[in-house]
């Protein structure tokens, strides 16, 4: 069965360190997204990609970067982790087919990141 | 940017009572989606509404899109403990992305 996975599921790191969160999907979806979830803010978009070699900034992109070298993976990198980046991170994918968007986003299980 | 408002932020109900959450936008929406996130889990897609005044049902859940396409509601009839979680609405922005509301957290007391 197709799925979307994230690793690690939990990560504790120190301020200033570089951290990379992995996201892998086997849906063969073109669109992939990274969100962070904090109490009272819902899901906020960090970066997104509509296909290989395509990346775009979302609402809260400062301090984060992504790369898309293949369809399946969209790793999220925190260049220099800050305590404000302590959060739960969700990766999602979706497909747009033909002229009618299906739009459904399939979310991964999430990564809980703590920056000390 | 686009903002999505949801009310209430929290709702505690006794099992068997009904529950409704509302999603409001300042702009006319092309469509709207609803997601459910169980405690400790990830958001799961429930439904998408596209047409003005559209009403869709999934068992005890009724979803409605306003006539002006600026608001939506999710109504659960006779809540059960399995309904516990946070319900998010999401509206489409100008691209292929969705902007999520802050969610309504539902607690169901047995």
Coordinates of N, CA and C in Angstrom, one line a residue:
Chain A
X1 N 0.8 -1.2 0.0 CA 0.0 0.0 0.0 C 0.9 1.2 0.0
X2 N 0.4 2.3 -0.8 CA 1.2 3.5 -0.8 C 1.1 4.2 0.6
X3 N 2.1 4.9 0.9 CA 2.2 5.6 2.2 C 3.1 6.7 2.2
X4 N 3.1 7.5 3.3 CA 4.0 8.6 3.5 C 4.7 8.4 4.8
X5 N 6.0 8.5 4.9 CA 6.7 8.2 6.2 C 7.6 9.4 6.5
X6 N 7.8 9.6 7.8 CA 8.7 10.6 8.2 C 9.7 10.0 9.2
X7 N 10.9 10.6 9.2 CA 11.9 10.1 10.1 C 12.9 11.3 10.5
X8 N 13.4 11.4 11.7 CA 12.9 10.5 12.8 C 11.5 10.9 13.3
X9 N 11.0 10.1 14.2 CA 9.7 10.5 14.8 C 9.8 11.5 15.9
X10 N 11.0 11.4 16.6 CA 11.3 12.3 17.7 C 12.8 12.7 17.6
X11 N 13.0 14.0 17.8 CA 14.4 14.4 17.7 C 14.6 15.5 18.8
X12 N 15.7 15.4 19.5 CA 16.1 16.5 20.4 C 17.5 17.0 19.9
X13 N 17.6 18.3 19.8 CA 18.8 18.8 19.3 C 19.2 20.1 20.1
X14 N 20.3 20.6 19.8 CA 20.7 21.8 20.5 C 20.7 23.1 19.6
X15 N 20.5 24.2 20.2 CA 20.5 25.4 19.4 C 21.8 25.6 18.6
X16 N 21.6 26.0 17.3 CA 22.7 26.2 16.4 C 23.0 25.0 15.6
X17 N 22.6 23.8 15.9 CA 22.9 22.6 15.1 C 22.0 22.6 13.8
X18 N 22.6 21.9 12.8 CA 21.8 21.7 11.6 C 21.0 20.4 11.8
X19 N 19.8 20.4 11.4 CA 18.9 19.2 11.5 C 18.2 19.0 10.2
X20 N 18.1 17.7 9.8 CA 17.3 17.4 8.6 C 16.3 16.4 9.0
X21 N 15.0 16.7 8.6 CA 13.9 15.8 8.8 C 13.5 15.2 7.4
X22 N 13.4 13.9 7.4 CA 13.1 13.2 6.2 C 11.6 13.0 5.9
X23 N 11.2 13.0 4.7 CA 9.8 12.7 4.3 C 9.9 11.9 3.0
X24 N 9.2 10.7 3.0 CA 9.2 9.8 1.8 C 7.8 9.4 1.6
X25 N 7.4 9.5 0.3 CA 6.1 9.1 -0.1 C 6.1 8.1 -1.3
X26 N 5.3 7.1 -1.2 CA 5.2 6.2 -2.3 C 3.9 6.3 -3.1
X27 N 3.2 7.4 -3.0 CA 2.0 7.7 -3.7 C 2.3 8.1 -5.2
X28 N 3.6 8.5 -5.4 CA 4.0 9.1 -6.7 C 3.3 10.4 -6.9
X29 N 3.1 11.1 -5.8 CA 2.4 12.4 -5.9 C 3.5 13.5 -6.4
X30 N 3.0 14.4 -7.2 CA 3.9 15.6 -7.6 C 4.0 16.6 -6.4
X31 N 3.0 16.8 -5.7 CA 3.0 17.9 -4.7 C 3.4 17.4 -3.3
X32 N 4.3 18.1 -2.7 CA 4.7 17.7 -1.3 C 4.8 19.0 -0.5
X33 N 4.5 18.9 0.8 CA 4.4 20.0 1.6 C 5.0 19.7 3.0
X34 N 5.6 20.8 3.6 CA 6.0 20.7 5.0 C 5.2 21.7 5.8
X35 N 4.7 21.3 7.0 CA 3.9 22.1 7.9 C 4.6 22.0 9.3
X36 N 4.4 23.0 10.0 CA 4.6 22.9 11.5 C 3.3 23.2 12.2
X37 N 3.2 22.5 13.3 CA 2.0 22.6 14.1 C 2.3 23.0 15.5
X38 N 1.8 24.1 15.9 CA 2.0 24.6 17.3 C 0.6 25.0 17.9
X39 N 0.5 24.9 19.2 CA -0.8 25.1 19.8 C -1.3 26.5 19.5
X40 N -2.6 26.6 19.1 CA -3.2 27.8 18.8 C -2.9 28.3 17.4
X41 N -2.1 27.7 16.6 CA -1.7 28.1 15.3 C -2.2 27.2 14.2
X42 N -2.7 26.0 14.5 CA -3.1 25.1 13.5 C -1.8 24.6 12.7
X43 N -2.0 24.4 11.5 CA -0.9 24.0 10.6 C -0.4 25.1 9.7
X44 N 0.8 25.4 9.8 CA 1.4 26.5 9.0 C 2.4 26.0 8.0
X45 N 2.2 26.4 6.8 CA 3.0 25.9 5.7 C 4.5 26.5 5.7
X46 N 5.4 25.6 5.6 CA 6.8 26.0 5.7 C 7.4 26.1 4.3
X47 N 7.4 25.0 3.5 CA 7.9 25.0 2.2 C 7.0 24.0 1.4
X48 N 7.0 24.1 0.1 CA 6.3 23.1 -0.7 C 6.9 23.0 -2.1
X49 N 6.6 21.9 -2.7 CA 7.2 21.5 -4.0 C 6.1 20.9 -4.9
X50 N 6.1 21.4 -6.2 CA 5.1 20.9 -7.1 C 5.7 19.8 -8.0
X51 N 7.0 19.5 -7.8 CA 7.6 18.5 -8.7 C 9.1 18.5 -8.5
X52 N 9.8 17.6 -9.1 CA 11.3 17.5 -9.0 C 11.9 18.8 -9.4
X53 N 12.9 19.3 -8.6 CA 13.6 20.5 -8.8 C 12.8 21.7 -8.5
X54 N 11.6 21.6 -8.1 CA 10.7 22.8 -7.8 C 10.6 22.9 -6.3
X55 N 10.9 24.1 -5.7 CA 10.7 24.3 -4.3 C 10.2 25.8 -4.1
X56 N 9.3 26.0 -3.1 CA 8.7 27.3 -2.9 C 8.6 27.5 -1.4
X57 N 8.7 28.8 -1.1 CA 8.5 29.2 0.3 C 7.1 29.3 0.7
X58 N 6.8 28.9 1.9 CA 5.5 29.1 2.5 C 5.4 30.2 3.4
X59 N 4.4 30.1 4.3 CA 4.1 31.2 5.2 C 5.3 31.5 6.3
X60 N 5.9 30.4 6.7 CA 6.9 30.5 7.8 C 8.2 29.8 7.4
X61 N 8.8 30.3 6.3 CA 10.0 29.6 5.7 C 11.3 30.0 6.3
X62 N 11.4 31.1 7.0 CA 12.7 31.6 7.5 C 13.3 30.5 8.4
X63 N 14.6 30.2 8.1 CA 15.3 29.3 8.9 C 15.2 27.8 8.4
X64 N 14.4 27.6 7.4 CA 14.2 26.3 6.8 C 14.6 26.3 5.3
X65 N 15.0 25.1 4.9 CA 15.2 24.9 3.4 C 14.8 23.5 3.0
X66 N 14.4 23.3 1.8 CA 14.1 22.0 1.2 C 14.7 21.8 -0.1
X67 N 14.8 20.6 -0.5 CA 15.3 20.2 -1.9 C 14.5 19.1 -2.4
X68 N 14.3 19.0 -3.7 CA 13.5 18.0 -4.3 C 14.3 17.4 -5.5
X69 N 15.0 16.3 -5.2 CA 15.8 15.7 -6.2 C 15.1 14.5 -6.9
X70 N 14.0 14.0 -6.3 CA 13.2 13.0 -6.9 C 11.8 13.1 -6.5
X71 N 10.9 12.3 -7.0 CA 9.5 12.5 -6.7 C 9.1 12.1 -5.3
X72 N 9.9 11.1 -4.7 CA 9.5 10.5 -3.5 C 9.8 11.3 -2.2
X73 N 10.9 12.1 -2.3 CA 11.5 12.6 -1.1 C 11.5 14.2 -1.1
X74 N 11.2 14.7 0.1 CA 11.3 16.2 0.3 C 11.9 16.4 1.7
X75 N 13.2 16.3 1.9 CA 13.8 16.6 3.2 C 13.7 18.0 3.6
X76 N 13.5 18.3 4.9 CA 13.4 19.6 5.4 C 14.6 19.8 6.3
X77 N 15.4 20.9 6.0 CA 16.6 21.2 6.8 C 16.4 22.5 7.6
X78 N 16.8 22.4 8.9 CA 16.9 23.6 9.7 C 18.4 23.9 9.7
X79 N 18.7 25.0 9.2 CA 20.1 25.4 9.0 C 20.8 25.6 10.3
X80 N 20.2 26.2 11.2 CA 20.8 26.5 12.5 C 19.6 26.5 13.5
X81 N 19.4 25.4 14.1 CA 18.2 25.2 14.9 C 18.0 26.3 16.0
X82 N 16.8 26.8 16.2 CA 16.5 27.7 17.3 C 15.4 27.2 18.1
X83 N 15.3 27.7 19.4 CA 14.3 27.2 20.3 C 12.9 27.4 19.8
X84 N 12.7 28.5 19.0 CA 11.4 28.8 18.4 C 11.0 27.8 17.4
X85 N 11.9 26.9 17.0 CA 11.6 25.9 16.0 C 11.2 24.6 16.6
X86 N 11.1 24.6 18.0 CA 10.5 23.4 18.7 C 9.1 23.3 18.3
X87 N 8.7 22.2 17.7 CA 7.3 22.0 17.1 C 7.1 20.6 16.7
X88 N 5.9 20.3 16.2 CA 5.7 19.1 15.5 C 5.6 19.4 14.0
X89 N 6.4 18.6 13.3 CA 6.5 18.9 11.8 C 5.7 17.7 11.1
X90 N 4.9 18.2 10.1 CA 4.2 17.2 9.3 C 4.5 17.4 7.8
X91 N 4.8 16.3 7.2 CA 4.9 16.3 5.8 C 3.6 15.8 5.1
X92 N 3.3 16.3 4.0 CA 2.1 15.9 3.3 C 2.3 15.8 1.8
X93 N 1.5 15.1 1.1 CA 1.6 15.0 -0.4 C 0.2 15.0 -0.9
X94 N 0.1 15.5 -2.2 CA -1.2 15.5 -2.9 C -0.9 15.4 -4.4
X95 N -2.0 15.0 -5.1 CA -1.9 14.9 -6.5 C -2.9 15.8 -7.2
X96 N -2.6 16.4 -8.3 CA -3.5 17.1 -9.1 C -3.6 16.3 -10.4
X97 N -4.8 15.9 -10.7 CA -5.0 15.0 -11.9 C -5.9 15.7 -12.9
X98 N -5.4 15.8 -14.1 CA -6.2 16.3 -15.2 C -6.7 17.7 -14.9
X99 N -7.9 18.1 -15.2 CA -8.4 19.4 -15.0 C -9.1 19.6 -13.7
X100 N -9.3 18.5 -13.0 CA -10.1 18.6 -11.7 C -9.1 18.2 -10.6
X101 N -8.9 19.1 -9.7 CA -7.9 18.9 -8.7 C -8.5 17.9 -7.6
X102 N -7.8 16.9 -7.3 CA -8.3 16.0 -6.2 C -8.0 16.7 -4.9
X103 N -6.8 17.3 -4.8 CA -6.5 18.2 -3.7 C -6.3 17.5 -2.4
X104 N -6.7 16.3 -2.2 CA -6.6 15.6 -0.9 C -5.2 15.5 -0.5
X105 N -4.9 16.0 0.7 CA -3.5 15.9 1.2 C -3.4 14.7 2.2
X106 N -2.4 13.9 2.0 CA -2.1 12.8 2.8 C -0.9 13.1 3.7
X107 N -1.2 13.1 5.0 CA -0.1 13.5 5.9 C 0.7 12.3 6.5
X108 N 1.9 12.6 6.7 CA 2.8 11.6 7.4 C 2.5 11.7 8.9
X109 N 3.1 10.8 9.7 CA 2.8 10.6 11.1 C 3.4 11.8 11.9
X110 N 4.3 12.6 11.4 CA 4.8 13.7 12.1 C 6.2 13.4 12.8
X111 N 6.9 14.5 13.0 CA 8.2 14.5 13.7 C 8.1 15.5 14.8
X112 N 8.3 15.0 16.0 CA 8.3 16.0 17.2 C 9.8 16.4 17.4
X113 N 10.0 17.7 17.2 CA 11.4 18.2 17.3 C 11.5 19.2 18.5
X114 N 12.5 18.9 19.4 CA 12.7 19.8 20.5 C 14.1 20.4 20.3
X115 N 14.2 21.7 20.4 CA 15.5 22.4 20.3 C 15.8 23.0 21.7
X116 N 16.9 22.5 22.3 CA 17.3 23.0 23.6 C 18.3 24.1 23.6
Chain B
X1 N -2.3 38.1 3.9 CA -2.7 36.8 3.3 C -4.1 36.3 3.8
X2 N -4.5 35.2 3.2 CA -5.8 34.7 3.6 C -5.8 34.2 5.0
X3 N -6.9 34.4 5.7 CA -7.0 33.9 7.0 C -8.3 33.1 7.2
X4 N -8.2 32.1 7.9 CA -9.3 31.2 8.2 C -9.6 31.2 9.7
X5 N -10.9 31.5 10.0 CA -11.3 31.5 11.4 C -12.2 30.3 11.7
X6 N -12.0 29.7 12.8 CA -12.8 28.6 13.3 C -13.3 28.9 14.7
X7 N -14.5 28.6 14.9 CA -15.1 28.7 16.2 C -16.0 27.5 16.5
X8 N -16.0 27.0 17.7 CA -15.2 27.5 18.9 C -13.8 26.9 18.8
X9 N -13.0 27.4 19.7 CA -11.6 26.8 19.7 C -11.6 25.5 20.5
X10 N -12.5 25.4 21.5 CA -12.6 24.1 22.2 C -14.1 23.9 22.4
X11 N -14.4 22.6 22.5 CA -15.8 22.2 22.8 C -15.8 20.9 23.6
X12 N -16.5 21.0 24.8 CA -16.6 19.8 25.6 C -18.1 19.4 25.5
X13 N -18.4 18.1 25.2 CA -19.7 17.7 25.1 C -19.9 16.3 25.9
X14 N -21.1 16.0 26.3 CA -21.4 14.7 26.9 C -21.7 13.8 25.7
X15 N -21.2 12.6 25.8 CA -21.5 11.6 24.8 C -23.0 11.5 24.5
X16 N -23.3 11.6 23.2 CA -24.7 11.6 22.8 C -25.2 13.0 22.4
X17 N -24.5 14.0 22.8 CA -24.9 15.4 22.4 C -24.4 15.7 21.0
X18 N -24.9 16.7 20.4 CA -24.5 17.1 19.1 C -23.4 18.1 19.2
X19 N -22.6 18.3 18.1 CA -21.5 19.2 18.1 C -21.4 19.9 16.7
X20 N -21.1 21.1 16.8 CA -21.0 21.9 15.5 C -19.7 22.8 15.6
X21 N -19.0 22.8 14.5 CA -17.9 23.7 14.4 C -18.0 24.5 13.1
X22 N -17.6 25.8 13.2 CA -17.8 26.7 12.1 C -16.5 27.2 11.6
X23 N -16.5 27.4 10.3 CA -15.3 27.9 9.6 C -15.7 29.1 8.8
X24 N -15.0 30.2 9.0 CA -15.4 31.5 8.3 C -14.2 32.1 7.6
X25 N -14.5 32.7 6.4 CA -13.4 33.3 5.6 C -13.9 34.7 5.2
X26 N -13.0 35.6 5.1 CA -13.3 37.0 4.7 C -13.5 37.1 3.1
X27 N -13.0 36.0 2.5 CA -13.1 36.0 1.0 C -13.9 34.9 0.5
X28 N -14.4 35.0 -0.7 CA -15.2 33.9 -1.3 C -14.2 32.7 -1.6
X29 N -14.6 31.6 -1.3 CA -13.8 30.4 -1.4 C -14.1 29.6 -2.7
X30 N -13.1 29.0 -3.3 CA -13.3 28.1 -4.4 C -13.8 26.8 -3.9
X31 N -13.2 26.3 -2.8 CA -13.6 25.1 -2.2 C -13.1 25.1 -0.8
X32 N -13.5 24.1 0.0 CA -13.1 24.0 1.4 C -13.0 22.5 1.7
X33 N -12.0 22.3 2.6 CA -11.8 20.9 3.0 C -11.9 20.8 4.5
X34 N -12.2 19.6 5.0 CA -12.2 19.3 6.4 C -11.3 18.2 6.7
X35 N -10.6 18.3 7.8 CA -9.6 17.3 8.3 C -9.9 17.0 9.8
X36 N -9.6 15.8 10.2 CA -9.7 15.4 11.6 C -8.3 14.9 12.0
X37 N -7.9 15.3 13.2 CA -6.7 14.9 13.8 C -7.0 14.3 15.2
X38 N -6.7 13.1 15.3 CA -6.9 12.4 16.7 C -5.7 12.9 17.5
X39 N -5.9 12.9 18.9 CA -4.8 13.2 19.8 C -3.6 12.4 19.5
X40 N -2.4 13.0 19.3 CA -1.2 12.3 19.0 C -1.1 11.8 17.6
X41 N -2.1 12.1 16.8 CA -2.0 11.6 15.4 C -1.8 12.7 14.4
X42 N -2.1 12.4 13.1 CA -1.8 13.3 12.0 C -3.2 13.6 11.4
X43 N -3.3 14.8 10.7 CA -4.5 15.1 10.1 C -4.9 14.1 9.0
X44 N -6.2 13.8 9.0 CA -6.8 12.9 8.0 C -7.9 13.6 7.3
X45 N -7.8 13.5 6.0 CA -8.8 14.2 5.1 C -10.2 13.6 5.4
X46 N -11.2 14.5 5.5 CA -12.6 14.0 5.7 C -13.4 14.2 4.4
X47 N -13.4 15.5 3.9 CA -14.3 15.8 2.8 C -13.8 17.1 2.1
X48 N -14.3 17.3 0.9 CA -14.1 18.6 0.2 C -15.4 19.0 -0.3
X49 N -15.7 20.3 -0.1 CA -17.0 20.9 -0.6 C -16.6 21.9 -1.7
X50 N -17.4 22.0 -2.7 CA -17.1 22.8 -3.9 C -18.2 23.8 -4.2
X51 N -19.4 23.3 -4.2 CA -20.6 24.0 -4.7 C -21.2 24.9 -3.6
X52 N -21.7 26.0 -4.0 CA -22.5 26.9 -3.1 C -23.7 26.2 -2.5
X53 N -23.8 26.2 -1.2 CA -24.9 25.6 -0.5 C -24.8 24.0 -0.4
X54 N -23.7 23.5 -0.8 CA -23.5 22.0 -0.8 C -23.6 21.5 0.6
X55 N -24.3 20.3 0.7 CA -24.4 19.6 1.9 C -24.0 18.1 1.6
X56 N -23.0 17.6 2.4 CA -22.6 16.3 2.3 C -22.7 15.6 3.6
X57 N -23.0 14.3 3.6 CA -23.1 13.5 4.9 C -22.2 12.3 4.8
X58 N -21.6 12.1 6.0 CA -20.8 10.9 6.2 C -21.3 10.3 7.5
X59 N -22.2 9.4 7.5 CA -22.8 8.8 8.7 C -23.3 9.8 9.6
X60 N -22.7 10.1 10.8 CA -23.2 11.1 11.7 C -22.7 12.5 11.4
X61 N -21.8 12.6 10.4 CA -21.2 13.9 10.2 C -21.9 14.6 9.0
X62 N -22.3 15.8 9.1 CA -22.9 16.6 8.1 C -22.0 17.8 7.8
X63 N -21.6 18.0 6.6 CA -20.8 19.1 6.2 C -21.6 20.1 5.3
X64 N -21.5 21.4 5.5 CA -22.2 22.3 4.7 C -21.3 23.5 4.2
X65 N -21.5 23.9 3.0 CA -20.8 25.0 2.4 C -21.9 26.1 2.3
X66 N -21.5 27.3 2.8 CA -22.5 28.4 2.7 C -22.9 28.8 1.3
X67 N -24.0 29.5 1.2 CA -24.5 29.9 -0.1 C -23.5 30.9 -0.7
X68 N -22.9 31.8 0.1 CA -22.0 32.8 -0.4 C -20.6 32.2 -0.5
X69 N -20.4 31.0 -0.2 CA -19.1 30.3 -0.2 C -18.1 31.0 0.6
X70 N -18.5 31.6 1.8 CA -17.6 32.2 2.7 C -17.5 31.5 4.0
X71 N -18.3 30.5 4.2 CA -18.3 29.8 5.5 C -18.7 28.4 5.3
X72 N -18.4 27.6 6.3 CA -18.7 26.2 6.2 C -18.9 25.7 7.6
X73 N -19.6 24.6 7.8 CA -19.8 24.0 9.1 C -19.7 22.5 9.0
X74 N -19.4 21.9 10.2 CA -19.3 20.5 10.4 C -20.2 20.2 11.6
X75 N -21.2 19.4 11.4 CA -22.1 19.0 12.5 C -22.0 17.5 12.7
X76 N -21.8 17.1 14.0 CA -21.8 15.7 14.4 C -23.0 15.4 15.2
X77 N -23.8 14.5 14.8 CA -25.0 14.1 15.6 C -24.6 13.0 16.5
X78 N -25.1 13.1 17.8 CA -24.9 12.1 18.8 C -23.5 11.7 18.9
X79 N -22.6 12.6 19.4 CA -21.2 12.3 19.5 C -20.9 11.0 20.2
X80 N -19.8 10.4 19.8 CA -19.2 9.3 20.5 C -17.8 9.5 20.9
X81 N -17.3 8.7 21.7 CA -15.9 9.0 22.2 C -14.9 8.9 21.0
X82 N -15.3 8.2 20.0 CA -14.4 8.1 18.8 C -14.3 9.3 18.0
X83 N -15.2 10.3 18.3 CA -15.2 11.6 17.6 C -14.1 12.6 18.2
X84 N -13.5 12.2 19.3 CA -12.6 13.1 20.0 C -11.4 13.4 19.0
X85 N -11.0 14.7 19.0 CA -9.9 15.1 18.2 C -10.1 16.6 17.8
X86 N -9.2 17.0 17.0 CA -9.3 18.4 16.5 C -9.7 18.4 15.0
X87 N -10.7 19.2 14.7 CA -11.3 19.3 13.4 C -10.8 20.6 12.7
X88 N -10.1 20.5 11.6 CA -9.6 21.6 10.9 C -10.4 21.8 9.6
X89 N -10.6 23.1 9.3 CA -11.0 23.4 7.9 C -9.8 24.0 7.2
X90 N -9.8 23.8 5.9 CA -8.7 24.3 5.1 C -9.3 24.9 3.8
X91 N -8.8 26.1 3.5 CA -9.3 26.8 2.3 C -8.1 27.0 1.3
X92 N -8.5 27.0 0.1 CA -7.4 27.0 -0.9 C -6.9 28.4 -1.1
X93 N -5.6 28.6 -1.3 CA -5.1 29.9 -1.6 C -5.0 30.0 -3.1
X94 N -4.2 30.9 -3.6 CA -4.2 31.3 -5.0 C -3.5 30.2 -5.8
X95 N -2.8 29.3 -5.2 CA -2.1 28.3 -5.9 C -2.7 26.9 -5.7
X96 N -1.9 26.0 -5.4 CA -2.4 24.6 -5.1 C -2.3 24.3 -3.6
X97 N -2.1 25.3 -2.8 CA -1.9 25.1 -1.4 C -3.2 25.4 -0.7
X98 N -3.3 24.9 0.5 CA -4.4 25.1 1.4 C -3.9 25.8 2.7
X99 N -4.7 26.8 3.1 CA -4.5 27.5 4.4 C -5.4 26.9 5.4
X100 N -4.8 26.4 6.5 CA -5.6 25.7 7.6 C -6.1 26.7 8.6
X101 N -7.3 26.4 9.1 CA -7.8 27.1 10.3 C -7.1 26.6 11.5
X102 N -7.2 27.3 12.7 CA -6.6 26.9 13.9 C -7.2 25.6 14.5
X103 N -8.4 25.2 14.1 CA -9.0 24.0 14.5 C -9.9 24.2 15.7
X104 N -10.8 23.2 15.8 CA -11.7 23.1 17.0 C -11.4 21.8 17.7
X105 N -11.0 21.9 18.9 CA -10.7 20.6 19.7 C -12.0 20.2 20.4
X106 N -12.4 18.9 20.1 CA -13.6 18.3 20.6 C -13.2 17.3 21.7
X107 N -13.8 17.5 22.9 CA -13.7 16.5 23.9 C -15.1 15.9 24.1
X108 N -15.1 14.6 24.3 CA -16.4 13.9 24.5 C -16.3 13.1 25.8
X109 N -17.2 13.5 26.8 CA -17.2 12.9 28.1 C -18.1 11.7 28.1
X110 N -17.6 10.5 28.5 CA -18.5 9.3 28.4 C -19.6 9.4 29.5

